[in-house]
mmJSON file of the N, C-alpha and C atoms, coordinates in Angstrom:
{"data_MODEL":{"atom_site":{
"group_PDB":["ATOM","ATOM","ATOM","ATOM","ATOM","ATOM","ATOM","ATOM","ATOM","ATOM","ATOM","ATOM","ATOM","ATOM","ATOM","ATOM","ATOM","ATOM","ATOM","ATOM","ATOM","ATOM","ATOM","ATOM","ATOM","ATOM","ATOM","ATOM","ATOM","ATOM","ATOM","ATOM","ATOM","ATOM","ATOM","ATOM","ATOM","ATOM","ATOM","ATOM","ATOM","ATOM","ATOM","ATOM","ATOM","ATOM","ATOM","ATOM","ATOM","ATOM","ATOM","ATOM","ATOM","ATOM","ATOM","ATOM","ATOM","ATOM","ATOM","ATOM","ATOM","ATOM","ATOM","ATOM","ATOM","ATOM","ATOM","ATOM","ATOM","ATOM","ATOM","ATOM","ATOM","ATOM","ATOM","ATOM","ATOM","ATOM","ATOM","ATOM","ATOM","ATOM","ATOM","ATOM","ATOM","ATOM","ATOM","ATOM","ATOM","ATOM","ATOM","ATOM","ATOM","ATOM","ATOM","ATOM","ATOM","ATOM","ATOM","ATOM","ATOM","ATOM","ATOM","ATOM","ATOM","ATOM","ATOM","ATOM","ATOM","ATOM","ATOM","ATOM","ATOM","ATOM","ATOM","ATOM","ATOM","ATOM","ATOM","ATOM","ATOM","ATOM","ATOM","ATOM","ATOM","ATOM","ATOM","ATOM","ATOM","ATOM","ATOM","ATOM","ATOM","ATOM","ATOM","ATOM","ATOM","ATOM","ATOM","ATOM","ATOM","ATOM","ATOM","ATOM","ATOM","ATOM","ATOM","ATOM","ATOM","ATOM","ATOM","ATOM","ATOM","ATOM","ATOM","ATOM","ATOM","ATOM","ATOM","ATOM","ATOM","ATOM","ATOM","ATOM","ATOM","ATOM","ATOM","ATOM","ATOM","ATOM","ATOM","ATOM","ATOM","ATOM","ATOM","ATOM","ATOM","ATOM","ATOM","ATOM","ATOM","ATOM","ATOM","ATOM","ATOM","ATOM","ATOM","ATOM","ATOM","ATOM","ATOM","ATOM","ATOM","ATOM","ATOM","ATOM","ATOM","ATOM"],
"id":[1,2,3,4,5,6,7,8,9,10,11,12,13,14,15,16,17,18,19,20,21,22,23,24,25,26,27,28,29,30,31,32,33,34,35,36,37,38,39,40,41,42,43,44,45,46,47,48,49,50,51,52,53,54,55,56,57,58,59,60,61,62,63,64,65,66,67,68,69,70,71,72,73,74,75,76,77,78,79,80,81,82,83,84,85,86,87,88,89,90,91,92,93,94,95,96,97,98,99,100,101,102,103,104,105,106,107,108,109,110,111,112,113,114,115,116,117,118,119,120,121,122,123,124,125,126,127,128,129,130,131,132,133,134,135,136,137,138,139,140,141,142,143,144,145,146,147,148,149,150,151,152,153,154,155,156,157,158,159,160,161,162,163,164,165,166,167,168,169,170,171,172,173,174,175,176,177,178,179,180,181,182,183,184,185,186,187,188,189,190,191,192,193,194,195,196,197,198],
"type_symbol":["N","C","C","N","C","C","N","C","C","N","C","C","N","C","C","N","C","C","N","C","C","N","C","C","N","C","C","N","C","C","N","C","C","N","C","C","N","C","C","N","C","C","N","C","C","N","C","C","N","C","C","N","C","C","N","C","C","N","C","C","N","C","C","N","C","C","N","C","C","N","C","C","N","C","C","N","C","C","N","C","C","N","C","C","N","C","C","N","C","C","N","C","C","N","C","C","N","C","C","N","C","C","N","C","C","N","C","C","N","C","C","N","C","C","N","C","C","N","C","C","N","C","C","N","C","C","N","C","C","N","C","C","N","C","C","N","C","C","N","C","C","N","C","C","N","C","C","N","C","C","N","C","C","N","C","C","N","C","C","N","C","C","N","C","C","N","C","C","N","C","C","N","C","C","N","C","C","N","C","C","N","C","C","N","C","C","N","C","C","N","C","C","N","C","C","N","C","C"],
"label_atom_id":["N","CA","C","N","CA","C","N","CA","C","N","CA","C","N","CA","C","N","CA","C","N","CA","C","N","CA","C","N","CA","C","N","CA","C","N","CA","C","N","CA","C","N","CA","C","N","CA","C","N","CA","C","N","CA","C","N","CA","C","N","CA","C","N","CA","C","N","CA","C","N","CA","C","N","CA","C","N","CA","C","N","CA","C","N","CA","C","N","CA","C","N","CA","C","N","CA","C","N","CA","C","N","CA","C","N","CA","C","N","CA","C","N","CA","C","N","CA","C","N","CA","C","N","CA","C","N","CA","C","N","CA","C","N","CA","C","N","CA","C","N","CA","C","N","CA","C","N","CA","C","N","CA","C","N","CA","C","N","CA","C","N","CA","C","N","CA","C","N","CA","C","N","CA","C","N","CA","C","N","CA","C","N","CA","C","N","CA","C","N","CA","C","N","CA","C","N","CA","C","N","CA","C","N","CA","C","N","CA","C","N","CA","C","N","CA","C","N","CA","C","N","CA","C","N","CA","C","N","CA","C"],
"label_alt_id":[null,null,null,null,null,null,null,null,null,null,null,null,null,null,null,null,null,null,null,null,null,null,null,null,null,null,null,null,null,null,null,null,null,null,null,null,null,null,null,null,null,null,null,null,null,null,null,null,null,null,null,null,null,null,null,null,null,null,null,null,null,null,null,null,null,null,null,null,null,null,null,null,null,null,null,null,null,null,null,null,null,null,null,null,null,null,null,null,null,null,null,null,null,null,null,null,null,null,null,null,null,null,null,null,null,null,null,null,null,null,null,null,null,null,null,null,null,null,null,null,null,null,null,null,null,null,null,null,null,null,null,null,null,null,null,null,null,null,null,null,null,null,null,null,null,null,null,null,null,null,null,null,null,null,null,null,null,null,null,null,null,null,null,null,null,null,null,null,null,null,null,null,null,null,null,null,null,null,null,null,null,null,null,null,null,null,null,null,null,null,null,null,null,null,null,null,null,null],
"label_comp_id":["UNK","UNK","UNK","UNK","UNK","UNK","UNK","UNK","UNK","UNK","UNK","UNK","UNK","UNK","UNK","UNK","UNK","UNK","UNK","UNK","UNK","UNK","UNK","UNK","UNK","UNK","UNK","UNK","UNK","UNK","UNK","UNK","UNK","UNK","UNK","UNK","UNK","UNK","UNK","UNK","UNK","UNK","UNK","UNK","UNK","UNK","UNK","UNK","UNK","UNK","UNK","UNK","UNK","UNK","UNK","UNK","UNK","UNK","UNK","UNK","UNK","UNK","UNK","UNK","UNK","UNK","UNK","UNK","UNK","UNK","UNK","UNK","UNK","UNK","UNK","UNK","UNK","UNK","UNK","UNK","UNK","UNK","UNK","UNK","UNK","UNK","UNK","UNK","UNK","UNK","UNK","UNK","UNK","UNK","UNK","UNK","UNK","UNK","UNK","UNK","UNK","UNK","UNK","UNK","UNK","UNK","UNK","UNK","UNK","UNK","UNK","UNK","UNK","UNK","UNK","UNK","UNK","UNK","UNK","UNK","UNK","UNK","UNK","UNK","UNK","UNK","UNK","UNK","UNK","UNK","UNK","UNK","UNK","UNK","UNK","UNK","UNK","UNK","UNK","UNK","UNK","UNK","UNK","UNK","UNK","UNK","UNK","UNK","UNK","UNK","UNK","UNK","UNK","UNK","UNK","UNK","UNK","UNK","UNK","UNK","UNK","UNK","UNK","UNK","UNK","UNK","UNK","UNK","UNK","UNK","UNK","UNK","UNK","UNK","UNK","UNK","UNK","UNK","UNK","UNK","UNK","UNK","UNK","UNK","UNK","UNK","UNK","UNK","UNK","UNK","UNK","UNK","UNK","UNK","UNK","UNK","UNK","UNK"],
"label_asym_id":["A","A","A","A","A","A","A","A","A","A","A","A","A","A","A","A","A","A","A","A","A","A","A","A","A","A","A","A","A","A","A","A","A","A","A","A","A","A","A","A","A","A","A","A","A","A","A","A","A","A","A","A","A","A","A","A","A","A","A","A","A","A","A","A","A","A","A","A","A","A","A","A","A","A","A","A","A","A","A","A","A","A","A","A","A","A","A","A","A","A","A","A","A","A","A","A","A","A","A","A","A","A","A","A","A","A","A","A","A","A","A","A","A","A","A","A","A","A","A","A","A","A","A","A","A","A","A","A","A","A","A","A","A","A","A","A","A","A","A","A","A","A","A","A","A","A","A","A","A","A","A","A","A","A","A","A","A","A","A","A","A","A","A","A","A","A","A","A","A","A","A","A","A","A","A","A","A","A","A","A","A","A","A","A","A","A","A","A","A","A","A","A","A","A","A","A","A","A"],
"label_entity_id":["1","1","1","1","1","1","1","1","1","1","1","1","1","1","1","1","1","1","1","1","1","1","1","1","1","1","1","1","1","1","1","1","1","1","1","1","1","1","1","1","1","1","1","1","1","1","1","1","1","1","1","1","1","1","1","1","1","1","1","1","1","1","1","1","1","1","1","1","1","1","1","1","1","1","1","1","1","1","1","1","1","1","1","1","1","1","1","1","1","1","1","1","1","1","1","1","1","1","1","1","1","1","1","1","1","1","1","1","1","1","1","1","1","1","1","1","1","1","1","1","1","1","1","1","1","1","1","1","1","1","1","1","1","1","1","1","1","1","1","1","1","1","1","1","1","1","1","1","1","1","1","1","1","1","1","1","1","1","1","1","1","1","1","1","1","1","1","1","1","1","1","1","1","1","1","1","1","1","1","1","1","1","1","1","1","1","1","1","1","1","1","1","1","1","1","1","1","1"],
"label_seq_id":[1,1,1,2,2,2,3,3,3,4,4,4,5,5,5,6,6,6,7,7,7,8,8,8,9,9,9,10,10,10,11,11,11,12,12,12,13,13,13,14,14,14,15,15,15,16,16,16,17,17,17,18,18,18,19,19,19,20,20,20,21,21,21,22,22,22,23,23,23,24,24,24,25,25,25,26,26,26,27,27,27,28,28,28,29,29,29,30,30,30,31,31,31,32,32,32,33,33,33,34,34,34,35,35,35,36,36,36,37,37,37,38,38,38,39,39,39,40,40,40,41,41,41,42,42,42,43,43,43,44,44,44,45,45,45,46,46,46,47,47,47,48,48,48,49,49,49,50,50,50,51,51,51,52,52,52,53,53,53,54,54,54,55,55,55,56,56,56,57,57,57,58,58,58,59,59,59,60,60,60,61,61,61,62,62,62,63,63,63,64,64,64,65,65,65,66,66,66],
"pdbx_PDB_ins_code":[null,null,null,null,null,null,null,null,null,null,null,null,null,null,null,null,null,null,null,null,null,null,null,null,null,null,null,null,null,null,null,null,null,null,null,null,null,null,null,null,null,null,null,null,null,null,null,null,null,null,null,null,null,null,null,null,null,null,null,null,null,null,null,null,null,null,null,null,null,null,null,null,null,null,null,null,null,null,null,null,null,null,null,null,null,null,null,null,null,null,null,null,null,null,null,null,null,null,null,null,null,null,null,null,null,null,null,null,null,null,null,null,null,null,null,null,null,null,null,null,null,null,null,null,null,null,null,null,null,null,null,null,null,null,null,null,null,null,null,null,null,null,null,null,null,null,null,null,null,null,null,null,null,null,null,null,null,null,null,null,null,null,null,null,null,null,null,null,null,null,null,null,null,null,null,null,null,null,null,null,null,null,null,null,null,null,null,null,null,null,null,null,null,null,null,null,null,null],
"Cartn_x":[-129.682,-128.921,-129.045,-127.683,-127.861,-126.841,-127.163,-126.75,-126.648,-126.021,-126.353,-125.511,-125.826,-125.197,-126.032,-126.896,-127.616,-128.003,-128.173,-128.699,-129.364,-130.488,-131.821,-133.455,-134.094,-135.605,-136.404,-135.137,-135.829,-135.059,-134.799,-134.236,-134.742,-133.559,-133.751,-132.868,-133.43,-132.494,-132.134,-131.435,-131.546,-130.254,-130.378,-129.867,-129.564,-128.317,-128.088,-127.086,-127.777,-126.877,-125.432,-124.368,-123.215,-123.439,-123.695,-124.576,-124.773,-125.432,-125.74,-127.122,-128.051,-128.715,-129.719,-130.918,-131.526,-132.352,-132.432,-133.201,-133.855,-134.049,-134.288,-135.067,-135.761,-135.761,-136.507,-136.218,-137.373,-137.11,-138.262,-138.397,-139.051,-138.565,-139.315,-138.806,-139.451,-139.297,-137.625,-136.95,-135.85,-135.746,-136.088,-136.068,-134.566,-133.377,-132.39,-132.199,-131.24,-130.257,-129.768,-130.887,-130.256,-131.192,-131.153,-131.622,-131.287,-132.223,-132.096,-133.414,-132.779,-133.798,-133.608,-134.41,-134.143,-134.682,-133.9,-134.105,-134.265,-134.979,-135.401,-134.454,-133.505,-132.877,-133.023,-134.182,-134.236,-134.997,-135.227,-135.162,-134.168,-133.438,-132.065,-131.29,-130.017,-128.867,-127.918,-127.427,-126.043,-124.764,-124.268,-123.304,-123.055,-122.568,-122.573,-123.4,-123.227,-124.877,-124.189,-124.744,-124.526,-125.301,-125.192,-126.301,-125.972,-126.798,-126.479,-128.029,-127.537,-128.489,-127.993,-129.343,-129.004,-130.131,-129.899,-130.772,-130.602,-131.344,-130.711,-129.792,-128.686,-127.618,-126.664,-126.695,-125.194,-125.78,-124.458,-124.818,-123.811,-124.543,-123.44,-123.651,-122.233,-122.424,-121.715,-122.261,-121.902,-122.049,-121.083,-121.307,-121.28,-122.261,-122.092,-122.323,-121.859,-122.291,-123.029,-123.713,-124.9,-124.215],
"Cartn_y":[30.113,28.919,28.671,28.412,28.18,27.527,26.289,25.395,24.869,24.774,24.408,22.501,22.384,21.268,19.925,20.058,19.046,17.697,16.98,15.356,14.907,14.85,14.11,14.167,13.511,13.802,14.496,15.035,14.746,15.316,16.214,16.655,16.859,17.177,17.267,18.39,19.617,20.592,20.807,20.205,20.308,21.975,22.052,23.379,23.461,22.982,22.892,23.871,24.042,24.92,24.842,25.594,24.885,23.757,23.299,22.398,21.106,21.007,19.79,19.924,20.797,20.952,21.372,20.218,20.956,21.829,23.071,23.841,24.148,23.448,24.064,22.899,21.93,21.116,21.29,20.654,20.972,19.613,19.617,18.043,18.295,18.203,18.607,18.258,18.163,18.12,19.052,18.688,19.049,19.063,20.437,20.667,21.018,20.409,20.284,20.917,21.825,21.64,22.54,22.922,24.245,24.287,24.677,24.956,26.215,26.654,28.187,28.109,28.149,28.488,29.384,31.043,32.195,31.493,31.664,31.139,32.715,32.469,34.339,33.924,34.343,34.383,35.383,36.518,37.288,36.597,35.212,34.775,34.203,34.01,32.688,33.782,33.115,33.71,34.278,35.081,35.218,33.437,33.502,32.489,31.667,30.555,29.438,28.932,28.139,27.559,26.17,25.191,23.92,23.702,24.014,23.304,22.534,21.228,19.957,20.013,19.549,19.716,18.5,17.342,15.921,15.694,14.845,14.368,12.642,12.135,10.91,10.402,11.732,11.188,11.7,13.043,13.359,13.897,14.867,15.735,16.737,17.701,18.917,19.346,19.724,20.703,21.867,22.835,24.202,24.685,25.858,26.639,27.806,29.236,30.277,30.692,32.578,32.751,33.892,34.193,35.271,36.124],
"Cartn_z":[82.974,82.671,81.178,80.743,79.214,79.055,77.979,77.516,76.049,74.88,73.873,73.414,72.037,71.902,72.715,73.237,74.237,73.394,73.863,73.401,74.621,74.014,74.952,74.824,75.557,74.981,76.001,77.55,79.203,79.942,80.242,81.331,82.623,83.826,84.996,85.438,85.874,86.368,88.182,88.282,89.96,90.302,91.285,91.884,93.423,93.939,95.291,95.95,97.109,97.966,98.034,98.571,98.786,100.168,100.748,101.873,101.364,99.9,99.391,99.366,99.784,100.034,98.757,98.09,96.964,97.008,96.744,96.489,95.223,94.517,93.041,92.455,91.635,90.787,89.762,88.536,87.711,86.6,86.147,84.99,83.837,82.59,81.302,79.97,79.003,77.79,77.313,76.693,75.732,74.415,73.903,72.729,72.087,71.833,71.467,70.149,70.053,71.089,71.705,72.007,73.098,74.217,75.621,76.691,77.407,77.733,78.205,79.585,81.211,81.947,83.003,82.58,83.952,85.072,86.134,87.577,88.253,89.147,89.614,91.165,91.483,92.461,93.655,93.256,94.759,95.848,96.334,97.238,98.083,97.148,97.378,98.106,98.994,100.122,98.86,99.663,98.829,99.008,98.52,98.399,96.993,97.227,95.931,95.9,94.521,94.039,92.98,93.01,92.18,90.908,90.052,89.023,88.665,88.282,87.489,86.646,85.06,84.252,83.87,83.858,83.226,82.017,81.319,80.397,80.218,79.292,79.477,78.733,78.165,77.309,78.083,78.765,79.319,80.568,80.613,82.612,82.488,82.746,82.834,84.571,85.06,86.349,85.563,86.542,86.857,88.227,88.148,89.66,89.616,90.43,90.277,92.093,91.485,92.828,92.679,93.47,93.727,94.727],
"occupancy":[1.0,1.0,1.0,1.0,1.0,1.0,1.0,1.0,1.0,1.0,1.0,1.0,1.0,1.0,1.0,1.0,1.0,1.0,1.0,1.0,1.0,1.0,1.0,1.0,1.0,1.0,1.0,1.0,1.0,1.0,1.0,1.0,1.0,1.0,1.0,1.0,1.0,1.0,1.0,1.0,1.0,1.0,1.0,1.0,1.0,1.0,1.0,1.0,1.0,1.0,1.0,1.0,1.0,1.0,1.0,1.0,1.0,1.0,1.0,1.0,1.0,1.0,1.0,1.0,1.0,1.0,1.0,1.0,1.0,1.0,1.0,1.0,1.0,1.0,1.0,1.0,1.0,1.0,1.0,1.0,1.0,1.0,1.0,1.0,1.0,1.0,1.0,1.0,1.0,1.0,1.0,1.0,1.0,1.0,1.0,1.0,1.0,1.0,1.0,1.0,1.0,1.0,1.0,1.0,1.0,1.0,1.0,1.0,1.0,1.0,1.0,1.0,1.0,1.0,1.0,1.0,1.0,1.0,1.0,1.0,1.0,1.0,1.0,1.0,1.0,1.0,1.0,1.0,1.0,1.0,1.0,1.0,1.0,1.0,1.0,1.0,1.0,1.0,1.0,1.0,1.0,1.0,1.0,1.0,1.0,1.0,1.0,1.0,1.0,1.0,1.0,1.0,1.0,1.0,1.0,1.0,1.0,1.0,1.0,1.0,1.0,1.0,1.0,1.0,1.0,1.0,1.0,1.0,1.0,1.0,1.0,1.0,1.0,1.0,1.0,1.0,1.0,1.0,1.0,1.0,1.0,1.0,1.0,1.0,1.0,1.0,1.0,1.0,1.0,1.0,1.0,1.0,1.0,1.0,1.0,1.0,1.0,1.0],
"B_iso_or_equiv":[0.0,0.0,0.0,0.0,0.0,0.0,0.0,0.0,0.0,0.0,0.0,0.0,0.0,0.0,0.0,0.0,0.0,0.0,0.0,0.0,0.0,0.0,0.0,0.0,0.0,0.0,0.0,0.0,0.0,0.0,0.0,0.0,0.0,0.0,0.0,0.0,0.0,0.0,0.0,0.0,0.0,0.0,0.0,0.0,0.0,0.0,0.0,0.0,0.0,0.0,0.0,0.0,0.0,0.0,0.0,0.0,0.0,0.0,0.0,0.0,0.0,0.0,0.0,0.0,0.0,0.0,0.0,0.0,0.0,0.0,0.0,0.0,0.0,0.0,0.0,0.0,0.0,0.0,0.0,0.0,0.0,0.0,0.0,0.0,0.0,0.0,0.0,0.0,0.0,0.0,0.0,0.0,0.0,0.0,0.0,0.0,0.0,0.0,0.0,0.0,0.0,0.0,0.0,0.0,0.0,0.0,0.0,0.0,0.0,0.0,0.0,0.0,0.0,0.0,0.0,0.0,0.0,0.0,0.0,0.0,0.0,0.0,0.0,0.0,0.0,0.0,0.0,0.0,0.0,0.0,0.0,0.0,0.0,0.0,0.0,0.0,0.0,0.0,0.0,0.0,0.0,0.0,0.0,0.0,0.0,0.0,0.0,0.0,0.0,0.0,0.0,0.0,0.0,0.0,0.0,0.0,0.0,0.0,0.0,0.0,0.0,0.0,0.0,0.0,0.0,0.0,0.0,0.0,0.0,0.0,0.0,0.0,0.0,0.0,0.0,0.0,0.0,0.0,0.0,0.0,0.0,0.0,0.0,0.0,0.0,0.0,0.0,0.0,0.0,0.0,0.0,0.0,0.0,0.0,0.0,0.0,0.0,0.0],
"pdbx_formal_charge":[null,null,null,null,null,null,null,null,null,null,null,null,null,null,null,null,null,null,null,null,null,null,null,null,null,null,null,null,null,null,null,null,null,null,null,null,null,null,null,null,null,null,null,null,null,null,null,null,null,null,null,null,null,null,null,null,null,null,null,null,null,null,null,null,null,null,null,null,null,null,null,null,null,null,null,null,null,null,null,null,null,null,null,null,null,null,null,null,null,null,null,null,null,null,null,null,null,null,null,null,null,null,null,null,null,null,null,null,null,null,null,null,null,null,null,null,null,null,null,null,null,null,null,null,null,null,null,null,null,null,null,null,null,null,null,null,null,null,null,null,null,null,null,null,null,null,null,null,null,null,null,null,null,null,null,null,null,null,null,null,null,null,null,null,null,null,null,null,null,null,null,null,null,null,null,null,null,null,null,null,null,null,null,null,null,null,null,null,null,null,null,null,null,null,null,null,null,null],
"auth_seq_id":[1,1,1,2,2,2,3,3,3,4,4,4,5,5,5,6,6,6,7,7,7,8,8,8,9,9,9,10,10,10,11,11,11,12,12,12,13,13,13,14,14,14,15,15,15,16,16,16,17,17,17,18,18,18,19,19,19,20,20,20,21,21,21,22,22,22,23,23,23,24,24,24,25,25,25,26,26,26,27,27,27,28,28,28,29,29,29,30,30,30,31,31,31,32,32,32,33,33,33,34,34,34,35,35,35,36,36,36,37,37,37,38,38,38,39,39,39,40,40,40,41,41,41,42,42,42,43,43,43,44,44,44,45,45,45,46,46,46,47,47,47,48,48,48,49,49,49,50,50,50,51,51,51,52,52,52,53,53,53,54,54,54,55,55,55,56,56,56,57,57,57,58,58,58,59,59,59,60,60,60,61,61,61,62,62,62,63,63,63,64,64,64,65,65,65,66,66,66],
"auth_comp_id":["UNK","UNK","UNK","UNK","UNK","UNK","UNK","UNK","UNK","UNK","UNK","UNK","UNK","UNK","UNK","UNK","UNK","UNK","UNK","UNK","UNK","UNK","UNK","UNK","UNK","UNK","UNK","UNK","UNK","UNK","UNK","UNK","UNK","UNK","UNK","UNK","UNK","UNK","UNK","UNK","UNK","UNK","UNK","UNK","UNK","UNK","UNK","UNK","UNK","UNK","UNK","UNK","UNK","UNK","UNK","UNK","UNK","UNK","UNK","UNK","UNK","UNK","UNK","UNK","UNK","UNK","UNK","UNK","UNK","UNK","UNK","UNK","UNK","UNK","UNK","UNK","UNK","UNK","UNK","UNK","UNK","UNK","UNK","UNK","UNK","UNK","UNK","UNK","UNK","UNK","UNK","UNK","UNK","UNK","UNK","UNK","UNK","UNK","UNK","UNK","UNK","UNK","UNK","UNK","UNK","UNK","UNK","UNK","UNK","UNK","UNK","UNK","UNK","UNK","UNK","UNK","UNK","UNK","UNK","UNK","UNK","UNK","UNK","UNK","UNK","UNK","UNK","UNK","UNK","UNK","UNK","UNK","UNK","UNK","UNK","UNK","UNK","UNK","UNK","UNK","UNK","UNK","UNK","UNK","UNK","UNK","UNK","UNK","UNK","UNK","UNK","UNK","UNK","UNK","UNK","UNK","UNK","UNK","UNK","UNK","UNK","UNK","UNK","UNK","UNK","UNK","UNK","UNK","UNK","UNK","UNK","UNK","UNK","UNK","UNK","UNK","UNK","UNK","UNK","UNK","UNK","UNK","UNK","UNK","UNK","UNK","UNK","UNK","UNK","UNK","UNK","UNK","UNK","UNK","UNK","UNK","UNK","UNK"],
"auth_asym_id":["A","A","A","A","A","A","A","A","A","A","A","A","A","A","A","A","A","A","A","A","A","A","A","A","A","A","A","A","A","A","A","A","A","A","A","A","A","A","A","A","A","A","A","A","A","A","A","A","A","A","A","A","A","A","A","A","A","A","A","A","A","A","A","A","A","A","A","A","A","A","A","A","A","A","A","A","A","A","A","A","A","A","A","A","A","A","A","A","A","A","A","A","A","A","A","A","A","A","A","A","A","A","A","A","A","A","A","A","A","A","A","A","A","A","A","A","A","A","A","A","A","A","A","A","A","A","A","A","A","A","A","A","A","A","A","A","A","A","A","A","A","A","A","A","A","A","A","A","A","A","A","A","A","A","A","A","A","A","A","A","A","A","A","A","A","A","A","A","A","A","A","A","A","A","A","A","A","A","A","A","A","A","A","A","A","A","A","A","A","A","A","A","A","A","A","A","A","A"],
"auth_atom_id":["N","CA","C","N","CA","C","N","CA","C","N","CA","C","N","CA","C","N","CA","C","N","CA","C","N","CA","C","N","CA","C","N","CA","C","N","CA","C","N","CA","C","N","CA","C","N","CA","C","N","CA","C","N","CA","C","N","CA","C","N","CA","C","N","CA","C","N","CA","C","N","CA","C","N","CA","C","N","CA","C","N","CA","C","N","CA","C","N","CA","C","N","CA","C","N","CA","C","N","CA","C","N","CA","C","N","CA","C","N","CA","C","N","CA","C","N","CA","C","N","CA","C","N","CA","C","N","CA","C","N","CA","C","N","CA","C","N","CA","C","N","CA","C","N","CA","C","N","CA","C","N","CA","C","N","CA","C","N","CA","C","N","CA","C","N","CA","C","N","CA","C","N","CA","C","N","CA","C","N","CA","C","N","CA","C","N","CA","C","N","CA","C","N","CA","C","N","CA","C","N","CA","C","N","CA","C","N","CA","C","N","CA","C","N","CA","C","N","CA","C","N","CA","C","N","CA","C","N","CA","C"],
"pdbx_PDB_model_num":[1,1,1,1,1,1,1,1,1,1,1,1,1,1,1,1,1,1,1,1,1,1,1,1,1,1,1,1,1,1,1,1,1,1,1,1,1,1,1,1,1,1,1,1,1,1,1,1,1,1,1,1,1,1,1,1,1,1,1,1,1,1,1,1,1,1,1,1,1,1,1,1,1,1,1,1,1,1,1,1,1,1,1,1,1,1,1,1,1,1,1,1,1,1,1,1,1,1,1,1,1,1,1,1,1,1,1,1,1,1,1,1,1,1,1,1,1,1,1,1,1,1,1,1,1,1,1,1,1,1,1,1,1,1,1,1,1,1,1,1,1,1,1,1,1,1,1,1,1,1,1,1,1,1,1,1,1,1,1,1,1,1,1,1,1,1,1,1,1,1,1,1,1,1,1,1,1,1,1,1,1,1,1,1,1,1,1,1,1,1,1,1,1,1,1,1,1,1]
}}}
């Protein structure tokens, strides 16, 4: 996951199934302005996937598929 251009002091990376379902979360420091986080996916199903990356200035989604 990569992101640049960011504004914030805090992020929150969540990661949901197509289901709605979260599988993923994570909470940490933002060193701006860029964000970069490998997610190791050989556990995860094949299918779609949700990311939402928030901070406390904006929110990005994305979607991929495996």
């Amino acid at each position: 996951i990569n992101a640049d251009k960011l504004h914030g002091k805090k992020y929150t990376l969540h990661v949901y199934d197509i289901t709605g379902k979260e599988i993923f979360k994570e909470q940490g420091n933002l060193q701006p302005p860029y964000f970069t986080k490998d997610l190791g996916m050989s556990g995860f199903a094949k299918g779609m996937y949700i990311i939402i990356l928030e901070t406390d200035k904006e929110r990005l989604n994305a979607r991929f598929i495996k």
